[in-house]
Short mmCIF file of C-alpha atoms in Angstrom, two decimals:
data_model
loop_
_atom_site.label_atom_id
_atom_site.label_comp_id
_atom_site.label_asym_id
_atom_site.label_seq_id
_atom_site.Cartn_x
_atom_site.Cartn_y
_atom_site.Cartn_z
CA MET W 161 44.24 80.65 104.27
CA ARG W 162 44.71 79.32 107.91
CA PRO W 163 46.33 81.67 110.49
CA THR W 164 48.94 78.94 111.41
CA ASP W 165 50.25 79.74 107.65
CA TYR W 166 51.65 83.24 108.92
CA ARG W 167 54.84 81.81 110.30
CA LEU W 168 56.92 84.35 111.67
CA ASP W 169 60.77 83.94 111.20
CA GLY W 170 62.18 85.56 114.33
CA GLN W 171 64.14 88.09 112.61
CA GLY W 172 63.63 91.87 113.11
CA ALA W 173 60.76 93.66 114.75
CA VAL W 174 57.38 91.57 114.45
CA TYR W 175 55.52 93.82 111.95
CA GLN W 176 58.59 93.06 109.64
CA GLN W 177 58.47 89.52 110.24
CA LEU W 178 54.45 89.49 109.59
CA ALA W 179 54.93 91.49 106.28
CA ARG W 180 57.57 88.72 105.10
CA ALA W 181 55.02 86.05 106.08
CA LEU W 182 52.37 87.38 103.88
CA LYS W 183 54.61 88.24 100.96
CA HIS W 184 55.65 84.77 101.02
CA ALA W 185 51.93 83.67 100.98
CA ILE W 186 51.19 86.06 98.19
CA LEU W 187 54.24 85.18 96.14
CA ASP W 188 53.74 81.28 96.41
CA GLY W 189 49.78 81.42 95.35
CA ARG W 190 48.36 80.80 98.83
CA LEU W 191 47.06 84.29 98.99
CA GLN W 192 45.96 84.99 95.12
CA ALA W 193 45.12 88.35 93.33
CA GLY W 194 41.93 89.66 94.48
CA GLN W 195 41.79 87.65 97.47
CA ARG W 196 40.84 89.72 100.70
CA LEU W 197 43.14 89.59 103.70
CA PRO W 198 41.58 89.04 107.68
CA ALA W 199 40.64 92.32 109.29
CA SER W 200 43.57 93.98 111.05
CA ARG W 201 41.89 93.30 114.45
CA VAL W 202 40.96 89.83 113.59
CA LEU W 203 44.67 88.93 112.34
CA ALA W 204 46.08 90.50 115.45
CA THR W 205 43.97 88.82 117.78
CA THR W 206 44.54 85.34 116.04
CA LEU W 207 48.35 85.85 116.23
CA ASN W 208 48.33 87.51 119.49
CA VAL W 209 50.04 90.59 118.60
CA SER W 210 49.23 94.53 118.56
CA ARG W 211 47.03 95.78 115.98
CA ASN W 212 49.47 98.49 115.26
CA THR W 213 52.07 95.43 114.45
CA VAL W 214 49.39 94.07 111.89
CA LEU W 215 48.87 97.78 110.42
CA GLY W 216 52.69 97.94 110.03
CA ALA W 217 52.96 95.02 108.28
CA PHE W 218 50.00 96.15 106.01
CA ASP W 219 52.01 99.41 105.29
CA VAL W 220 54.96 97.44 104.21
CA LEU W 221 52.77 95.58 101.68
CA HIS W 222 51.01 98.77 100.51
CA ALA W 223 54.50 100.09 99.76
CA GLU W 224 55.60 97.36 98.10
CA GLN W 225 51.98 97.49 96.01
CA LEU W 226 51.31 93.72 96.86
CA ILE W 227 48.25 94.71 98.64
CA ALA W 228 45.70 97.52 98.16
CA THR W 229 42.66 98.96 100.68
CA ARG W 230 39.30 99.65 98.85
CA ASP W 231 36.43 101.33 99.97
CA ARG W 232 33.96 98.77 101.89
CA SER W 233 35.50 95.66 100.47
CA GLY W 234 38.77 95.69 103.10
CA THR W 235 42.23 94.94 102.07
CA ARG W 236 42.91 92.80 99.19
CA VAL W 237 46.03 91.14 97.08
CA THR W 238 46.56 93.55 94.23
CA ASP W 239 45.13 92.22 90.94
CA ALA W 240 48.67 92.76 89.13
CA VAL W 241 50.19 89.75 91.53
CA GLN W 242 50.97 86.56 90.01
CA ALA W 243 52.39 83.65 91.67
CA LEU W 244 55.98 82.88 91.19
CA PRO W 245 57.48 79.27 90.59
CA ALA W 246 57.84 77.49 94.03
CA ALA W 247 61.21 77.80 95.49
CA GLN W 248 63.66 74.72 94.75
CA ALA W 249 65.89 73.16 97.03
CA PRO W 250 69.48 74.90 96.93
CA ARG W 251 71.60 73.22 94.11
CA LYS W 252 74.92 74.24 92.62
CA VAL W 253 74.67 75.45 88.92
CA ARG W 254 77.26 75.25 86.45
CA ALA W 255 79.82 78.11 86.41
CA GLN W 256 78.38 81.02 84.52
CA SER W 257 81.57 82.38 83.19
CA HIS W 258 84.89 81.07 82.29
CA TYR W 259 86.53 82.94 85.32
CA ALA W 260 83.94 81.27 87.52
CA LEU W 261 85.00 77.99 86.09
CA ARG W 262 88.53 78.69 86.50
CA VAL W 263 87.93 80.03 90.06
CA ARG W 264 86.07 76.84 91.22
CA LYS W 265 89.09 74.65 90.00
CA LEU W 266 91.29 76.76 92.19
CA GLY W 267 92.82 74.61 95.20
CA PRO W 268 91.67 75.22 99.06
CA ASP W 269 92.75 78.43 100.92
CA THR W 270 95.64 77.32 103.10
CA LEU W 271 96.82 80.65 104.28
CA GLY W 272 94.39 81.31 106.96
CA PRO W 273 95.02 80.34 110.93
CA ILE W 274 94.80 76.48 111.33
CA LYS W 275 92.31 76.89 114.11
CA ALA W 276 90.80 79.95 116.03
CA ALA W 277 92.34 81.30 119.45
CA LEU W 278 95.44 79.22 119.69
CA PRO W 279 97.50 80.52 122.42
CA TYR W 280 100.65 79.71 120.50
CA ASP W 281 99.99 80.55 117.15
CA LEU W 282 102.92 80.73 114.79
CA HIS W 283 100.79 81.76 111.76
CA TYR W 284 102.67 84.14 109.08
CA GLY W 285 100.83 87.22 108.47
CA GLU W 286 100.05 88.21 112.29
CA PRO W 287 100.76 91.95 112.72
CA LEU W 288 102.97 93.08 115.44
CA SER W 289 100.86 94.60 118.09
CA ASP W 290 102.18 97.84 119.53
CA PRO W 291 99.65 100.07 121.46
CA ARG W 292 101.74 103.33 120.55
CA LEU W 293 100.91 102.70 116.94
CA PHE W 294 97.15 102.28 117.61
CA HIS W 295 96.72 105.28 119.77
CA ALA W 296 98.89 107.45 117.33
CA TRP W 297 96.86 105.96 114.34
CA ARG W 298 93.58 106.69 116.23
CA ARG W 299 94.58 110.46 116.69
CA ARG W 300 95.43 110.60 113.12
CA LEU W 301 92.32 108.99 111.84
CA ALA W 302 90.14 111.54 113.44
CA ALA W 303 91.88 114.37 112.29
CA ALA W 304 91.84 112.96 108.71
CA ALA W 305 88.18 112.84 108.54
CA LEU W 306 88.32 116.80 108.16
CA VAL W 307 91.21 116.69 105.59
CA ALA W 308 89.57 113.62 103.56
CA GLY W 309 86.15 115.36 103.22
CA PRO W 310 83.12 113.78 101.85
CA ARG W 311 83.75 113.72 98.51
CA TYR W 312 85.52 111.36 96.12
CA GLN W 313 89.39 111.68 96.10
CA GLY W 314 89.67 110.16 92.46
CA ALA W 315 90.23 106.60 91.59
CA THR W 316 94.09 106.93 91.76
CA GLY W 317 94.32 107.97 95.23
CA PHE W 318 94.45 110.85 97.87
CA LEU W 319 96.95 113.23 96.34
CA PRO W 320 99.17 114.08 99.29
CA LEU W 321 99.51 110.57 100.30
CA ARG W 322 100.72 109.75 96.87
CA LYS W 323 103.32 112.51 96.84
CA THR W 324 104.66 111.30 100.27
CA ILE W 325 104.86 107.74 99.07
CA ALA W 326 106.76 108.90 96.13
CA GLU W 327 109.13 110.63 98.44
CA TYR W 328 109.68 108.01 100.78
CA LEU W 329 110.30 105.50 98.22
CA ALA W 330 113.19 107.50 96.81
CA ARG W 331 114.68 108.03 100.35
CA ARG W 332 114.15 104.36 101.43
CA ARG W 333 114.05 101.98 98.37
CA GLY W 334 115.67 103.95 95.73
CA VAL W 335 112.64 104.26 93.59
CA ILE W 336 112.38 107.67 91.70
CA CYS W 337 108.86 108.41 90.80
CA THR W 338 106.49 110.94 90.92
CA GLU W 339 102.80 110.89 92.39
CA ASN W 340 101.80 110.29 88.91
CA ASP W 341 103.22 107.12 88.77
CA VAL W 342 101.52 106.09 92.04
CA VAL W 343 98.20 104.50 92.10
CA ILE W 344 96.83 103.66 95.81
CA VAL W 345 95.04 100.16 95.95
CA GLY W 346 93.54 97.97 98.40
CA GLY W 347 96.67 95.92 99.16
CA THR W 348 98.88 93.68 97.21
CA GLN W 349 96.09 91.59 96.06
CA GLN W 350 94.05 94.36 94.33
CA ALA W 351 97.47 95.59 92.78
CA ILE W 352 97.81 91.59 91.32
CA THR W 353 94.28 91.63 89.91
CA LEU W 354 94.56 95.13 88.31
CA THR W 355 97.90 94.28 86.73
CA ALA W 356 96.05 91.03 85.14
CA ARG W 357 93.34 92.90 84.05
CA VAL W 358 95.79 95.34 82.39
CA LEU W 359 98.10 93.02 81.10
CA LEU W 360 96.80 89.71 80.43
CA ASP W 361 94.71 87.86 77.99
CA GLU W 362 93.45 84.23 78.65
CA GLY W 363 96.39 81.99 77.66
CA ASP W 364 99.04 84.21 78.11
CA VAL W 365 102.08 83.07 79.97
CA VAL W 366 103.09 84.20 83.55
CA THR W 367 106.33 82.86 85.15
CA ILE W 368 106.04 82.82 88.91
CA GLU W 369 108.75 81.69 91.64
CA ASP W 370 108.38 78.30 93.19
CA PRO W 371 107.89 78.42 96.01
CA HIS W 372 105.47 81.19 95.78
CA TYR W 373 102.73 83.47 97.19
CA LEU W 374 99.43 81.57 96.99
CA TYR W 375 97.05 84.09 96.64
CA ALA W 376 99.23 85.46 93.58
CA LEU W 377 99.03 82.35 92.05
CA GLN W 378 95.49 81.67 92.26
CA THR W 379 94.55 85.32 91.43
CA LEU W 380 96.62 84.89 88.05
CA GLN W 381 95.33 81.42 87.21
CA ALA W 382 91.51 82.92 87.67
CA HIS W 383 92.21 85.55 85.03
CA GLY W 384 93.32 82.56 82.61
CA ALA W 385 97.07 82.99 82.73
CA ARG W 386 99.16 79.83 81.79
CA ILE W 387 101.58 79.67 84.77
CA VAL W 388 104.96 78.33 84.42
CA SER W 389 106.78 78.06 87.62
CA ILE W 390 110.51 78.74 87.98
CA PRO W 391 112.56 77.30 90.96
CA VAL W 392 114.38 79.41 93.50
CA ASP W 393 117.70 78.79 95.22
CA SER W 394 119.88 80.91 97.31
CA ASP W 395 120.33 83.56 94.87
CA GLY W 396 116.65 83.97 94.30
CA ILE W 397 114.53 83.00 91.15
CA ILE W 398 116.82 81.01 88.24
CA THR W 399 116.67 83.58 85.78
CA SER W 400 118.33 81.28 82.75
CA LYS W 401 115.03 79.14 82.95
CA ILE W 402 112.76 82.19 82.04
CA ALA W 403 113.59 83.19 78.60
CA LYS W 404 112.50 80.07 77.05
CA ASP W 405 108.82 80.68 77.90
CA ARG W 406 108.82 84.09 76.75
CA PRO W 407 106.49 85.53 79.42
CA ARG W 408 103.99 88.06 79.22
CA LEU W 409 104.47 89.06 82.94
CA ILE W 410 107.04 87.95 85.37
CA PHE W 411 105.98 87.61 89.03
CA VAL W 412 108.92 88.31 91.62
CA THR W 413 109.60 88.94 95.13
CA PRO W 414 113.35 89.84 94.86
CA SER W 415 114.12 91.65 98.19
CA HIS W 416 113.17 88.83 100.21
CA GLN W 417 111.71 86.06 98.36
CA PHE W 418 108.63 84.51 99.81
CA PRO W 419 108.59 82.26 101.45
CA SER W 420 112.13 81.24 101.18
CA GLY W 421 113.96 84.32 102.20
CA ALA W 422 116.56 84.33 99.54
CA VAL W 423 117.47 87.75 97.84
CA LEU W 424 117.59 88.13 94.36
CA SER W 425 121.47 88.44 93.45
CA LEU W 426 122.60 91.60 91.26
CA LYS W 427 123.77 89.39 88.34
CA ARG W 428 120.19 87.79 88.29
CA ARG W 429 118.59 91.16 88.71
CA MET W 430 120.64 92.50 85.69
CA ASP W 431 119.47 89.23 83.63
CA LEU W 432 115.89 89.58 84.50
CA LEU W 433 115.72 93.24 83.48
CA ARG W 434 117.39 92.18 80.10
CA ILE W 435 115.10 89.37 79.51
CA ALA W 436 111.96 91.61 79.95
CA THR W 437 113.37 94.27 77.89
CA LYS W 438 114.54 91.85 75.05
CA GLN W 439 111.20 89.69 75.08
CA ASP W 440 108.71 92.85 75.61
CA SER W 441 107.75 91.30 79.00
CA TRP W 442 106.63 93.16 82.34
CA ILE W 443 108.00 92.48 85.81
CA LEU W 444 105.52 92.84 88.83
CA GLU W 445 107.69 93.32 91.78
CA ASP W 446 106.27 92.64 95.01
CA ASP W 447 108.36 94.29 97.99
CA TYR W 448 105.83 92.99 100.63
CA ASP W 449 108.32 93.07 103.65
CA SER W 450 111.61 94.60 102.52
CA GLU W 451 111.62 97.01 105.61
CA PHE W 452 112.29 94.37 107.99
CA GLN W 453 116.04 93.61 107.77
CA TYR W 454 118.30 92.45 110.62
CA HIS W 455 121.81 92.64 109.55
CA ASP W 456 122.16 94.84 106.75
CA ARG W 457 120.80 97.96 105.20
CA PRO W 458 117.42 96.89 103.18
CA ILE W 459 118.61 96.61 99.31
CA ALA W 460 117.25 98.62 96.90
CA ALA W 461 114.45 97.64 95.06
CA LEU W 462 114.48 96.13 91.75
CA ARG W 463 112.88 99.05 90.22
CA SER W 464 115.54 101.19 91.01
CA LEU W 465 117.57 99.52 88.25
CA ASP W 466 115.05 99.67 85.57
CA LEU W 467 115.99 102.03 82.69
CA SER W 468 113.62 100.67 80.14
CA GLY W 469 110.29 100.96 82.06
CA ARG W 470 109.36 97.38 82.44
CA VAL W 471 108.92 96.88 86.14
CA ILE W 472 105.53 97.47 87.80
CA TYR W 473 106.26 97.78 91.55
CA VAL W 474 104.20 97.01 94.09
CA GLY W 475 104.02 98.04 98.07
CA SER W 476 101.64 97.44 101.02
CA PHE W 477 101.27 98.77 104.53
CA SER W 478 99.80 95.34 105.64
CA LYS W 479 103.11 94.20 106.99
CA THR W 480 104.53 97.55 108.17
CA LEU W 481 101.20 98.78 109.87
CA PHE W 482 98.47 96.31 110.05
CA PRO W 483 96.41 94.16 107.62
CA SER W 484 92.95 95.43 108.37
CA LEU W 485 94.11 98.85 106.98
CA ARG W 486 93.93 97.47 103.34
CA LEU W 487 96.07 99.98 101.68
CA GLY W 488 98.91 99.45 99.22
CA TYR W 489 100.22 101.14 96.12
CA ILE W 490 101.09 100.35 92.49
CA VAL W 491 104.15 102.19 90.91
CA CYS W 492 103.10 102.25 87.39
CA PRO W 493 105.37 102.39 84.00
CA GLN W 494 104.42 105.65 82.43
CA GLY W 495 103.30 103.75 79.52
CA LEU W 496 100.51 101.95 81.65
CA GLN W 497 99.55 104.98 83.76
CA GLU W 498 96.32 105.56 81.91
CA ASP W 499 95.55 101.76 81.82
CA PHE W 500 95.88 101.25 85.50
CA TYR W 501 94.03 104.55 86.10
CA MET W 502 90.97 103.20 84.08
CA ALA W 503 91.11 99.84 85.63
CA LYS W 504 91.28 100.94 89.29
CA GLY W 505 88.38 103.50 88.50
CA LEU W 506 86.23 100.70 87.15
CA ASP W 507 86.92 98.70 90.09
CA ASP W 508 85.80 100.72 92.98
CA LEU W 509 86.19 104.42 92.01
CA GLY W 510 89.07 104.87 94.56
CA SER W 511 90.29 103.61 97.94
CA PRO W 512 88.63 104.86 101.27
CA ALA W 513 89.81 108.45 101.67
CA THR W 514 89.75 108.94 105.19
CA GLU W 515 92.13 106.34 105.76
CA GLN W 516 94.26 107.71 102.91
CA ALA W 517 94.37 111.13 104.55
CA ALA W 518 95.72 109.42 108.13
CA LEU W 519 98.06 107.41 106.31
CA ALA W 520 99.69 110.64 104.64
CA LEU W 521 99.71 112.57 107.90
CA PHE W 522 101.11 109.65 109.69
CA MET W 523 103.95 109.31 107.21
CA GLN W 524 104.41 113.20 106.76
CA GLY W 525 105.21 113.34 110.47
CA ARG W 526 107.66 110.73 110.25
CA GLN W 527 105.94 108.84 112.69
CA PHE W 528 105.52 106.10 110.40
CA GLU W 529 109.56 105.50 110.13
CA LYS W 530 109.93 105.98 113.89
CA HIS W 531 107.34 103.10 114.20
CA LEU W 532 109.49 101.04 111.56
CA ARG W 533 112.48 101.69 113.62
CA ARG W 534 110.89 100.30 116.62
CA ALA W 535 109.18 97.53 114.71
CA VAL W 536 112.64 96.34 113.50
CA ALA W 537 113.92 96.25 116.67
CA GLU W 538 111.29 94.32 118.07
CA LEU W 539 110.78 91.79 115.49
CA GLY W 540 114.60 91.28 115.77
CA ARG W 541 114.17 90.28 119.51
CA ARG W 542 111.27 88.24 118.71
CA ARG W 543 113.27 86.55 115.92
CA MET W 544 115.97 85.52 117.83
CA THR W 545 113.91 84.40 120.86
CA LEU W 546 112.37 81.91 118.32
CA LEU W 547 115.70 80.96 116.52
CA GLU W 548 117.30 80.33 120.24
CA GLY W 549 114.12 78.23 121.24
CA LEU W 550 114.11 76.06 118.06
CA HIS W 551 117.69 75.38 118.64
CA ARG W 552 117.23 74.64 122.13
CA TYR W 553 114.36 72.31 121.88
CA ALA W 554 114.86 70.86 118.23
CA GLY W 555 118.65 70.84 117.77
CA ASP W 556 119.76 69.17 114.63
CA ARG W 557 116.36 67.49 113.92
CA ILE W 558 115.69 70.85 112.05
CA GLN W 559 117.51 73.26 109.66
CA VAL W 560 116.32 76.79 109.76
CA GLN W 561 116.29 78.99 106.59
CA GLY W 562 115.19 82.73 106.00
CA THR W 563 116.49 84.25 109.10
CA ARG W 564 117.96 87.55 107.99
CA ALA W 565 114.83 89.58 107.26
CA GLY W 566 111.04 89.39 107.30
CA MET W 567 108.57 88.19 109.94
CA HIS W 568 108.89 84.43 109.42
CA VAL W 569 111.38 81.63 109.15
CA VAL W 570 111.42 78.45 107.27
CA VAL W 571 112.16 75.19 109.20
CA TRP W 572 112.92 71.90 107.30
CA LEU W 573 112.28 68.71 109.33
CA ARG W 574 115.03 66.29 108.82
CA GLY W 575 114.10 62.91 108.55
CA LEU W 576 110.26 63.63 108.64
CA THR W 577 107.74 61.90 106.21
CA TYR W 578 104.54 64.00 105.01
CA PRO W 579 102.34 61.48 107.31
CA GLN W 580 104.52 62.20 110.29
CA LEU W 581 104.23 66.36 109.27
CA ASP W 582 100.39 65.66 109.81
CA ARG W 583 100.81 63.96 113.20
CA LEU W 584 103.33 67.00 114.18
CA ILE W 585 100.96 69.60 113.24
CA ALA W 586 97.97 67.79 114.90
CA ASN W 587 100.09 67.41 118.17
CA GLY W 588 100.60 71.17 118.20
CA ILE W 589 97.16 72.05 117.95
CA GLN W 590 96.34 69.71 120.94
CA HIS W 591 98.96 71.75 123.02
CA GLY W 592 97.77 75.10 121.63
CA LEU W 593 100.53 75.54 119.24
CA GLY W 594 99.82 76.49 115.59
CA LEU W 595 102.38 75.05 113.08
CA TYR W 596 102.09 75.69 109.38
CA PRO W 597 103.53 73.40 106.59
CA ILE W 598 105.31 75.27 103.60
CA HIS W 599 104.49 72.74 101.07
CA PRO W 600 101.27 74.47 99.99
CA HIS W 601 103.31 77.30 98.54
CA TYR W 602 105.02 74.88 96.15
CA ARG W 603 103.49 73.65 92.79
CA LYS W 604 105.04 70.25 93.55
CA ALA W 605 105.63 69.55 97.46
CA PRO W 606 109.58 69.43 98.07
CA ALA W 607 110.81 66.21 98.93
CA GLN W 608 111.55 67.02 102.73
CA PRO W 609 108.76 68.46 104.66
CA GLY W 610 109.09 71.90 106.11
CA LEU W 611 107.20 74.75 108.15
CA LEU W 612 106.54 78.12 107.72
CA LEU W 613 106.62 79.90 111.31
CA GLY W 614 105.63 83.64 111.86
CA TYR W 615 107.01 84.98 114.93
CA ALA W 616 105.23 88.83 114.73
CA GLY W 617 101.98 87.89 116.73
CA LEU W 618 103.54 86.49 119.71
CA SER W 619 105.44 88.06 122.74
CA GLU W 620 109.18 86.88 123.29
CA GLU W 621 107.57 84.92 126.49
CA SER W 622 105.15 83.24 124.13
CA LEU W 623 107.79 82.17 121.75
CA LYS W 624 109.81 80.73 124.17
CA GLU W 625 106.95 78.84 125.34
CA ALA W 626 106.06 78.10 121.66
CA SER W 627 109.39 76.58 121.24
CA LYS W 628 109.36 74.57 123.92
CA ILE W 629 106.10 72.90 123.08
CA PHE W 630 107.37 72.23 119.57
CA GLY W 631 110.39 70.44 120.86
CA GLN W 632 107.64 68.28 122.77
CA CYS W 633 105.58 67.92 119.70
CA LEU W 634 108.40 67.00 117.84
CA SER W 635 109.77 64.21 120.28
CA GLU W 636 106.58 62.31 119.86
CA VAL W 637 107.20 62.17 116.15
CA ILE W 638 111.07 61.75 115.96
CA PRO W 639 113.58 61.22 118.67
CA PHE W 640 115.86 64.03 120.01
CA ALA W 641 119.22 61.95 118.28
CA ARG W 642 121.59 64.72 119.83
CA LEU W 643 122.11 68.37 120.89
CA ALA W 644 123.85 70.69 118.65
CA PRO W 645 126.73 72.79 119.59
CA PRO W 646 125.82 76.05 121.79
CA TYR W 647 123.74 78.68 119.67
CA ARG W 648 125.98 81.50 118.61
CA PHE W 649 125.51 82.82 114.83
CA GLY W 650 122.31 81.22 114.09
CA PRO W 651 120.93 77.93 112.58
CA GLN W 652 122.21 76.53 109.50
CA ILE W 653 121.09 78.52 106.40
CA VAL W 654 120.11 76.25 103.65
#
C-alpha cells in the first residue's frame, strides 16, 4: 500500500485521523488479513508526523481488534478481518415502514422563519424577550439541580410540578384535576404524538379545525389517521358538521382558535361534548395561549365543562415562558391514565428532571403568574402598536382579524391575488421584513390571500418600523386607495 493512500480527513486529533484512514484501508481490502503494516518509525517519517501519533493510531486499531502485534513479525492486520462491500453512492431507499411512507408524503414545513436574521420579522411563535424572566429562571435552575437530584423522576413527571400544575389549572382555567391526572411531556407536539399512539389505529377518523395548526395535522397524518377538516367561523368550529363522520378524535383549540382567533361559543361547546359522549369520541383540547387575553378574563377551558371524561386537555409553557424549555402537560381522562403513563415511559422515560424542578419552584413562588401579568401588559402594548401601524400605513387595503387575544393577528389583503402575495412577501424580505402567509394552515387555500403576523418578538419601536415598511411594500403591489377613519376601536373583525 502506498503512503499516499493514508489520507487524513482533517477531523479531530491527527492520531484519530490516521486510525480512521488505516481502518478504511483494512475494511475496503487495501490492507488484507495477515498483511504487515509499515513500522511506526517508517510511517511517521513518511507522513511527517510524530511516532507517538502513529503509536496512538495503532492503539486505537488494537482496541478494535483490527490489528495485532506479533513477536518478530511486526504489526499485522488480524486474520479475522474480511473486506466489506465497497461503499455505494448515497441513494434514497424505499420507505421501510408505513409510518415512514406517510411521513414522506407530508407537505413541506412552512412554520419556520422565512429567512434568518431579518430585523423586522413578524414570525409567529417568537418568544417575548424579558431579561427579568431569564434572570429569575437562571436562579431557579441552579437551585433545582439539587432538588431534582441525579435519579430518574418517573415517566409521568416530577411530582411537585404535577401538583402545582393541577392547583394552577383549578385556579386559572377551571380545570379540576389531581396530580395523578397530569403527565409532563415535551411540549404540545409530544402530547399530540402520545394521544395518537394511545387512541388511533390506521384509518381512524380524526376531525380537525380548518384552518388548523400544521404540525398537529402532520402528526395525525403520520400516524395514519383519516383527516376530516371542519370549517371555522366566528363562533369556532362548526359542530353541526362533525357528527356525520363519527370521528375517533376531535382536535380543537376552543379558547383561541389557531390561527383565526375565534372563541368557541358556549352552545357549540355543549354540542361538542354531547357529540363526543354519544359517539364515544375523544376530544383533544389544545389550550396553547389562553393566558393572553386583552379585553376579558380568560374563558374557562372546555375541559371544565366535561362531565363524561371525554376531553384530553393539553397545555404548554412554550408561549407563556419560552419555546426552548420544551415542557408541557396532558390532563388525562381517568380511563386513559395508565395508557398515557405507559406511552410516555416507552417514548423517553420522562422529561428532563432539573427543568421540571425549576418550573415547579418558579410556579410555587408565584413568579410565573407575576411574569404572566407583565407579559400580558407588554404584549397588549405591542399588539396595539402593530394594529395602529397597520391601520396607518395600510388603511382599507387590509382587514384585520383575531385582535382580542394571543400573540398574533390575521391580516386579510383586499384585492390581492396569490401571485401578488408572493411578490409582497419577496418585497418584504428585500426590506428586512418577514411576512407569513396564512394559507398553509388551510387544507384548501382561501379565496382571499392573508397573512399571519406575530408581534411578540419585536419591540414597540420595531413594530412601528415594521408597519411602515409593510405599507411601503404593499404600495408596490396595490395602490393606497384611500385612508380609513382615525383609529379608535381597532380594525374590523371578520
